[in-house]
Every structure is written in structure tokens, then in C-alpha cells.
PDB file of C-alpha atoms in Angstrom:
ATOM      1  CA  MET A   1       7.227   7.883 -10.031  1.00 95.00           C
ATOM      2  CA  LYS A   2       7.777   4.393 -11.399  1.00 97.00           C
ATOM      3  CA  LEU A   3       5.798   2.016  -9.201  1.00 98.00           C
ATOM      4  CA  PHE A   4       6.579  -1.649  -8.662  1.00 98.00           C
ATOM      5  CA  TYR A   5       3.777  -3.989  -9.733  1.00 98.00           C
ATOM      6  CA  ARG A   6       3.001  -7.658 -10.310  1.00 98.00           C
ATOM      7  CA  GLN A   7       0.994  -8.805 -13.300  1.00 97.00           C
ATOM      8  CA  TYR A   8      -1.134 -11.953 -13.481  1.00 97.00           C
ATOM      9  CA  GLY A   9      -3.016 -13.186 -16.560  1.00 94.00           C
ATOM     10  CA  GLU A  10      -4.307 -11.317 -19.587  1.00 89.00           C
ATOM     11  CA  ASN A  11      -7.456  -9.723 -21.028  1.00 88.00           C
ATOM     12  CA  LYS A  12      -9.554  -7.153 -19.115  1.00 91.00           C
ATOM     13  CA  PRO A  13      -7.406  -5.297 -16.569  1.00 96.00           C
ATOM     14  CA  LEU A  14      -8.137  -5.162 -12.848  1.00 97.00           C
ATOM     15  CA  VAL A  15      -5.737  -2.969 -10.844  1.00 98.00           C
ATOM     16  CA  ILE A  16      -5.523  -3.783  -7.123  1.00 98.00           C
ATOM     17  CA  LEU A  17      -4.287  -1.243  -4.558  1.00 98.00           C
ATOM     18  CA  HIS A  18      -3.297  -2.287  -1.023  1.00 98.00           C
ATOM     19  CA  GLY A  19      -3.877  -0.487   2.264  1.00 98.00           C
ATOM     20  CA  LEU A  20      -1.573   1.229   4.756  1.00 98.00           C
ATOM     21  CA  PHE A  21       1.579  -0.823   5.517  1.00 98.00           C
ATOM     22  CA  GLY A  22       0.561  -3.248   2.756  1.00 98.00           C
ATOM     23  CA  GLN A  23       2.176  -4.282  -0.509  1.00 98.00           C
ATOM     24  CA  SER A  24       1.306  -5.877  -3.835  1.00 97.00           C
ATOM     25  CA  ASP A  25       2.120  -9.355  -2.509  1.00 95.00           C
ATOM     26  CA  ASN A  26      -0.816  -9.130  -0.062  1.00 96.00           C
ATOM     27  CA  TRP A  27      -3.191  -9.611  -2.993  1.00 96.00           C
ATOM     28  CA  ALA A  28      -1.329 -12.435  -4.814  1.00 96.00           C
ATOM     29  CA  THR A  29      -3.862 -15.170  -3.983  1.00 96.00           C
ATOM     30  CA  LEU A  30      -6.838 -13.169  -5.239  1.00 96.00           C
ATOM     31  CA  ALA A  31      -4.874 -11.945  -8.278  1.00 97.00           C
ATOM     32  CA  LYS A  32      -4.015 -15.522  -9.289  1.00 97.00           C
ATOM     33  CA  LYS A  33      -7.668 -16.564  -8.987  1.00 96.00           C
ATOM     34  CA  MET A  34      -8.719 -13.594 -11.101  1.00 94.00           C
ATOM     35  CA  ALA A  35      -6.110 -14.516 -13.710  1.00 95.00           C
ATOM     36  CA  ASP A  36      -7.447 -18.095 -13.767  1.00 95.00           C
ATOM     37  CA  SER A  37     -10.898 -16.679 -14.521  1.00 94.00           C
ATOM     38  CA  GLY A  38      -9.636 -14.686 -17.522  1.00 94.00           C
ATOM     39  CA  ILE A  39      -8.898 -11.300 -15.957  1.00 94.00           C
ATOM     40  CA  GLN A  40      -5.541  -9.529 -16.015  1.00 96.00           C
ATOM     41  CA  ALA A  41      -4.869  -8.666 -12.368  1.00 97.00           C
ATOM     42  CA  ILE A  42      -2.202  -6.057 -11.609  1.00 98.00           C
ATOM     43  CA  THR A  43      -1.209  -5.602  -7.970  1.00 98.00           C
ATOM     44  CA  VAL A  44       0.660  -2.396  -7.215  1.00 98.00           C
ATOM     45  CA  ASP A  45       3.051  -1.226  -4.498  1.00 98.00           C
ATOM     46  CA  LEU A  46       2.025   2.363  -3.725  1.00 98.00           C
ATOM     47  CA  ARG A  47       4.743   4.942  -3.028  1.00 98.00           C
ATOM     48  CA  ASN A  48       6.569   4.405   0.273  1.00 98.00           C
ATOM     49  CA  HIS A  49       5.350   0.785   0.328  1.00 98.00           C
ATOM     50  CA  GLY A  50       6.729  -2.532  -0.871  1.00 98.00           C
ATOM     51  CA  GLN A  51       9.307  -2.286  -3.632  1.00 98.00           C
ATOM     52  CA  SER A  52       8.144   1.077  -4.972  1.00 98.00           C
ATOM     53  CA  PRO A  53      10.352   4.147  -4.438  1.00 98.00           C
ATOM     54  CA  HIS A  54      10.497   5.834  -1.059  1.00 97.00           C
ATOM     55  CA  THR A  55       9.963   9.582  -0.992  1.00 97.00           C
ATOM     56  CA  ASN A  56       9.583  12.362   1.554  1.00 97.00           C
ATOM     57  CA  GLU A  57       6.293  13.420  -0.057  1.00 96.00           C
ATOM     58  CA  MET A  58       3.012  11.578   0.203  1.00 97.00           C
ATOM     59  CA  ASP A  59      -0.647  12.455  -0.253  1.00 98.00           C
ATOM     60  CA  TYR A  60      -3.601  11.037  -2.168  1.00 98.00           C
ATOM     61  CA  GLU A  61      -3.176  13.248  -5.204  1.00 97.00           C
ATOM     62  CA  MET A  62       0.465  12.147  -5.624  1.00 98.00           C
ATOM     63  CA  MET A  63      -0.410   8.486  -5.099  1.00 98.00           C
ATOM     64  CA  ALA A  64      -3.278   8.691  -7.606  1.00 98.00           C
ATOM     65  CA  GLN A  65      -1.000  10.328 -10.184  1.00 98.00           C
ATOM     66  CA  ASP A  66       1.580   7.564  -9.614  1.00 98.00           C
ATOM     67  CA  VAL A  67      -1.057   4.911 -10.343  1.00 98.00           C
ATOM     68  CA  PHE A  68      -2.354   6.807 -13.388  1.00 98.00           C
ATOM     69  CA  GLU A  69       1.199   6.986 -14.793  1.00 98.00           C
ATOM     70  CA  LEU A  70       1.569   3.226 -14.306  1.00 98.00           C
ATOM     71  CA  MET A  71      -1.736   2.597 -16.101  1.00 97.00           C
ATOM     72  CA  GLN A  72      -0.592   4.813 -18.963  1.00 97.00           C
ATOM     73  CA  GLU A  73       2.749   2.980 -19.107  1.00 97.00           C
ATOM     74  CA  LEU A  74       0.918  -0.372 -19.295  1.00 97.00           C
ATOM     75  CA  HIS A  75      -1.511   1.008 -21.923  1.00 96.00           C
ATOM     76  CA  LEU A  76      -4.548   0.059 -19.849  1.00 95.00           C
ATOM     77  CA  GLU A  77      -7.850   1.111 -21.349  1.00 89.00           C
ATOM     78  CA  SER A  78     -10.954   1.401 -19.171  1.00 92.00           C
ATOM     79  CA  PRO A  79      -9.458  -0.542 -16.269  1.00 96.00           C
ATOM     80  CA  ILE A  80     -11.363  -1.692 -13.224  1.00 97.00           C
ATOM     81  CA  ILE A  81      -9.715  -0.664  -9.956  1.00 98.00           C
ATOM     82  CA  LEU A  82     -10.055  -2.322  -6.565  1.00 98.00           C
ATOM     83  CA  GLY A  83      -8.762  -0.317  -3.622  1.00 98.00           C
ATOM     84  CA  HIS A  84      -8.564  -1.558  -0.053  1.00 98.00           C
ATOM     85  CA  SER A  85      -8.475   0.930   2.841  1.00 97.00           C
ATOM     86  CA  MET A  86      -5.817   3.563   1.977  1.00 98.00           C
ATOM     87  CA  GLY A  87      -5.763   2.079  -1.536  1.00 98.00           C
ATOM     88  CA  GLY A  88      -9.492   2.744  -1.724  1.00 98.00           C
ATOM     89  CA  LYS A  89      -8.900   6.434  -1.123  1.00 98.00           C
ATOM     90  CA  VAL A  90      -6.182   6.402  -3.785  1.00 98.00           C
ATOM     91  CA  ALA A  91      -8.727   4.867  -6.170  1.00 98.00           C
ATOM     92  CA  MET A  92     -11.309   7.548  -5.275  1.00 98.00           C
ATOM     93  CA  MET A  93      -8.775  10.300  -5.885  1.00 97.00           C
ATOM     94  CA  LEU A  94      -7.797   8.724  -9.215  1.00 97.00           C
ATOM     95  CA  ASP A  95     -11.463   8.675 -10.217  1.00 96.00           C
ATOM     96  CA  ARG A  96     -11.810  12.317  -9.134  1.00 95.00           C
ATOM     97  CA  LEU A  97      -8.698  13.506 -10.995  1.00 96.00           C
ATOM     98  CA  TYR A  98      -9.402  11.524 -14.185  1.00 95.00           C
ATOM     99  CA  PRO A  99     -13.191  11.234 -14.466  1.00 94.00           C
ATOM    100  CA  GLY A 100     -14.351   8.645 -16.967  1.00 93.00           C
ATOM    101  CA  PHE A 101     -10.953   6.924 -17.190  1.00 95.00           C
ATOM    102  CA  LEU A 102     -11.907   3.973 -14.979  1.00 96.00           C
ATOM    103  CA  ARG A 103     -14.532   1.516 -16.139  1.00 95.00           C
ATOM    104  CA  GLN A 104     -15.448   0.535 -12.602  1.00 96.00           C
ATOM    105  CA  ILE A 105     -14.246   1.294  -9.081  1.00 96.00           C
ATOM    106  CA  ILE A 106     -14.472  -1.153  -6.173  1.00 97.00           C
ATOM    107  CA  ILE A 107     -13.760   0.200  -2.683  1.00 97.00           C
ATOM    108  CA  ALA A 108     -13.241  -2.030   0.359  1.00 97.00           C
ATOM    109  CA  ASP A 109     -13.160  -1.000   4.032  1.00 96.00           C
ATOM    110  CA  ILE A 110     -13.082   2.785   3.617  1.00 96.00           C
ATOM    111  CA  SER A 111     -15.184   5.808   2.728  1.00 95.00           C
ATOM    112  CA  PRO A 112     -14.137   9.246   1.419  1.00 96.00           C
ATOM    113  CA  ARG A 113     -14.435  10.847   4.879  1.00 96.00           C
ATOM    114  CA  GLN A 114     -11.620  11.878   7.196  1.00 95.00           C
ATOM    115  CA  TYR A 115     -10.754   9.256   9.812  1.00 95.00           C
ATOM    116  CA  PRO A 116      -9.501   9.688  13.376  1.00 95.00           C
ATOM    117  CA  ALA A 117      -5.988   8.504  14.194  1.00 95.00           C
ATOM    118  CA  GLY A 118      -5.970   4.831  15.091  1.00 94.00           C
ATOM    119  CA  HIS A 119      -2.440   3.498  14.635  1.00 96.00           C
ATOM    120  CA  THR A 120      -0.712   4.819  17.751  1.00 97.00           C
ATOM    121  CA  GLN A 121       0.245   1.374  19.072  1.00 97.00           C
ATOM    122  CA  VAL A 122       1.353   0.230  15.621  1.00 98.00           C
ATOM    123  CA  PHE A 123       3.659   3.223  15.244  1.00 98.00           C
ATOM    124  CA  GLU A 124       5.036   2.653  18.742  1.00 98.00           C
ATOM    125  CA  ALA A 125       5.740  -0.981  17.897  1.00 98.00           C
ATOM    126  CA  LEU A 126       7.370  -0.210  14.563  1.00 98.00           C
ATOM    127  CA  ASN A 127       9.543   2.553  16.034  1.00 98.00           C
ATOM    128  CA  ALA A 128      10.677   0.232  18.832  1.00 98.00           C
ATOM    129  CA  VAL A 129      12.417  -1.974  16.260  1.00 98.00           C
ATOM    130  CA  ASN A 130      16.015  -0.786  15.844  1.00 98.00           C
ATOM    131  CA  PHE A 131      17.470  -2.585  12.842  1.00 97.00           C
ATOM    132  CA  ASP A 132      20.977  -1.536  13.863  1.00 96.00           C
ATOM    133  CA  VAL A 133      20.519  -3.882  16.821  1.00 96.00           C
ATOM    134  CA  VAL A 134      17.874  -6.407  15.741  1.00 96.00           C
ATOM    135  CA  LYS A 135      19.354  -9.143  13.548  1.00 94.00           C
ATOM    136  CA  THR A 136      16.554 -11.708  13.114  1.00 97.00           C
ATOM    137  CA  ARG A 137      12.888 -11.723  12.114  1.00 96.00           C
ATOM    138  CA  LYS A 138      12.132 -13.531  15.370  1.00 97.00           C
ATOM    139  CA  ASP A 139      13.614 -10.595  17.312  1.00 97.00           C
ATOM    140  CA  VAL A 140      11.374  -8.217  15.346  1.00 98.00           C
ATOM    141  CA  GLU A 141       8.370 -10.381  16.173  1.00 98.00           C
ATOM    142  CA  LEU A 142       9.197 -10.376  19.890  1.00 98.00           C
ATOM    143  CA  ILE A 143       9.392  -6.571  19.909  1.00 98.00           C
ATOM    144  CA  LEU A 144       6.078  -6.205  18.056  1.00 98.00           C
ATOM    145  CA  ARG A 145       4.428  -8.545  20.580  1.00 98.00           C
ATOM    146  CA  LYS A 146       5.382  -6.190  23.416  1.00 98.00           C
ATOM    147  CA  PHE A 147       3.089  -3.553  21.890  1.00 98.00           C
ATOM    148  CA  LEU A 148       0.497  -5.486  19.897  1.00 98.00           C
ATOM    149  CA  ASN A 149      -1.722  -8.438  20.769  1.00 96.00           C
ATOM    150  CA  ASP A 150      -3.566  -8.845  17.462  1.00 97.00           C
ATOM    151  CA  GLU A 151      -1.948 -11.842  15.759  1.00 97.00           C
ATOM    152  CA  ALA A 152      -3.196 -10.878  12.297  1.00 97.00           C
ATOM    153  CA  VAL A 153      -1.682  -7.379  12.592  1.00 97.00           C
ATOM    154  CA  ILE A 154       1.635  -8.770  13.853  1.00 98.00           C
ATOM    155  CA  GLN A 155       1.895 -11.247  10.971  1.00 97.00           C
ATOM    156  CA  PHE A 156       0.817  -8.579   8.478  1.00 97.00           C
ATOM    157  CA  LEU A 157       3.584  -6.232   9.659  1.00 98.00           C
ATOM    158  CA  LEU A 158       6.177  -9.030   9.678  1.00 98.00           C
ATOM    159  CA  LYS A 159       5.550  -9.563   5.950  1.00 97.00           C
ATOM    160  CA  ASN A 160       7.291  -6.206   5.518  1.00 98.00           C
ATOM    161  CA  VAL A 161      10.591  -7.294   7.090  1.00 98.00           C
ATOM    162  CA  TYR A 162      13.267  -7.973   4.460  1.00 97.00           C
ATOM    163  CA  TRP A 163      17.034  -8.166   4.091  1.00 97.00           C
ATOM    164  CA  GLU A 164      18.068  -4.706   2.889  1.00 96.00           C
ATOM    165  CA  THR A 165      21.673  -5.952   2.759  1.00 96.00           C
ATOM    166  CA  PRO A 166      23.096  -9.406   3.606  1.00 94.00           C
ATOM    167  CA  GLU A 167      23.734  -8.092   7.140  1.00 94.00           C
ATOM    168  CA  LYS A 168      20.789  -5.770   7.830  1.00 96.00           C
ATOM    169  CA  LEU A 169      17.028  -6.167   8.014  1.00 98.00           C
ATOM    170  CA  ASN A 170      14.627  -3.290   7.356  1.00 98.00           C
ATOM    171  CA  TRP A 171      10.970  -2.449   6.711  1.00 98.00           C
ATOM    172  CA  ARG A 172       9.738  -2.538   3.118  1.00 97.00           C
ATOM    173  CA  PHE A 173       7.656   0.566   3.826  1.00 98.00           C
ATOM    174  CA  ASN A 174       9.053   4.036   4.495  1.00 98.00           C
ATOM    175  CA  LEU A 175       8.065   4.348   8.145  1.00 98.00           C
ATOM    176  CA  LYS A 176       9.385   7.887   8.578  1.00 98.00           C
ATOM    177  CA  SER A 177       7.494   9.291   5.592  1.00 98.00           C
ATOM    178  CA  ILE A 178       4.278   7.439   6.460  1.00 98.00           C
ATOM    179  CA  GLN A 179       4.431   8.750  10.005  1.00 98.00           C
ATOM    180  CA  ASN A 180       5.256  12.298   8.859  1.00 98.00           C
ATOM    181  CA  HIS A 181       2.292  12.283   6.459  1.00 98.00           C
ATOM    182  CA  TYR A 182      -0.139  10.275   8.570  1.00 98.00           C
ATOM    183  CA  ASP A 183      -2.548  13.234   8.743  1.00 97.00           C
ATOM    184  CA  LYS A 184      -2.727  13.186   4.934  1.00 97.00           C
ATOM    185  CA  ILE A 185      -3.455   9.447   4.977  1.00 98.00           C
ATOM    186  CA  LEU A 186      -6.357  10.074   7.366  1.00 97.00           C
ATOM    187  CA  ALA A 187      -7.645  12.971   5.228  1.00 97.00           C
ATOM    188  CA  SER A 188     -10.886  12.956   3.288  1.00 96.00           C
ATOM    189  CA  ILE A 189     -11.189  12.832  -0.478  1.00 96.00           C
ATOM    190  CA  PRO A 190     -12.927  16.195  -0.940  1.00 90.00           C
ATOM    191  CA  ASP A 191     -16.040  16.484  -3.087  1.00 85.00           C
ATOM    192  CA  TYR A 192     -15.845  12.812  -4.075  1.00 82.00           C
ATOM    193  CA  GLN A 193     -19.019  11.201  -5.350  1.00 69.00           C
ATOM    194  CA  SER A 194     -18.911   7.853  -7.115  1.00 57.00           C
ATOM    195  CA  ASN A 195     -20.577   7.553 -10.479  1.00 50.00           C
TER     196      ASN A 195
END
């Protein structure tokens, strides 16, 4: 799968992977600072997120293979990878599938273990938005506020609203696929031990 990515700077590569419902743009500020310090920062949209392809299949092995293919395409040698939350598990799986390929792995806000479900209200809020009816970002925001009271989460989700056509808004992420494979997103990375 050909993933969408953003590239900042040159020299030693640092690949940054976002979390659930995130996208490459979430890491733009950090990526620009890294580029200013002489590091090539590459922020990636994982499958079913951002501007990367949407698919009916999704698990950590597939996502890790997607990222590996992108690294091969960009001819990255001994890259450092930074993975946040779900992106951290993708990074762990990449390290497990291709041992020795990564120079360093940085994991934020996640461990290899299986997690309990914790996004029930978020899914309810997202599913309450009917883009056949809703015509403005403000309308989307009002619907999200009926279900969620965390301002940071609301604003984070609103970053994913875009004009799919000149007349219709949509989510940048593939809500249906994410929801169908949520158990796989919560899953552990088996037998993972960092080097």
C-alpha cells in the first residue's frame, strides 16, 4: 500500500507515526523543529487514516508492512522511528518483523500489551455525524459536543473533517474499517521485546 507522507529537512531520517484517529499533520510542528536541527523528519498517514488509502483490512502486521514499504521506497537506511499510541504498536511490530532494520525506536503513550476498549463515546459521537445531512464543520462540532466534553479530543477529531467533494464533508479516517477492526487495534504485539 502506498502511504501518504510529509517530508521535512534532510540528513538522518526520523519516521513519525501517529495514533488512532490521527494523521501526519498532527506532528508537523515537531517535524519542522527536527528539520531545523538537521534531521529529516517524515510524518506518515497510516492506512485508513489521513490521506493514505482506505481498506477493509487492518492489523498491526499490515500497517508495519505498509511503513516498511514506504521506507524502502524512500531508500531509508537505519532510520529512527517514533510511534505514538497506535503508531507505537506499529513501530513495535515493524521492529519485530524486520529485526535490526531500525537504528532506534521511540515509543510514546503505549506498551505492547492488549488494552481494554476505551473509545465507546468517541465512536458514538463519530457515528452520530451524518454527512448526508451535516453541511458545516460547526454542525459537526455541535454533534460531537453532545457526546464528548473533552475539548482537546473534540478539536483533535475536528482536524479530520474535510471537503470530500465541493458539496460534501467527510472524515479523513475510515471510520467503518477502524470500528470493524478495533479489537485488532487493542491487541498486543506478541513476543515483543525491545532491543
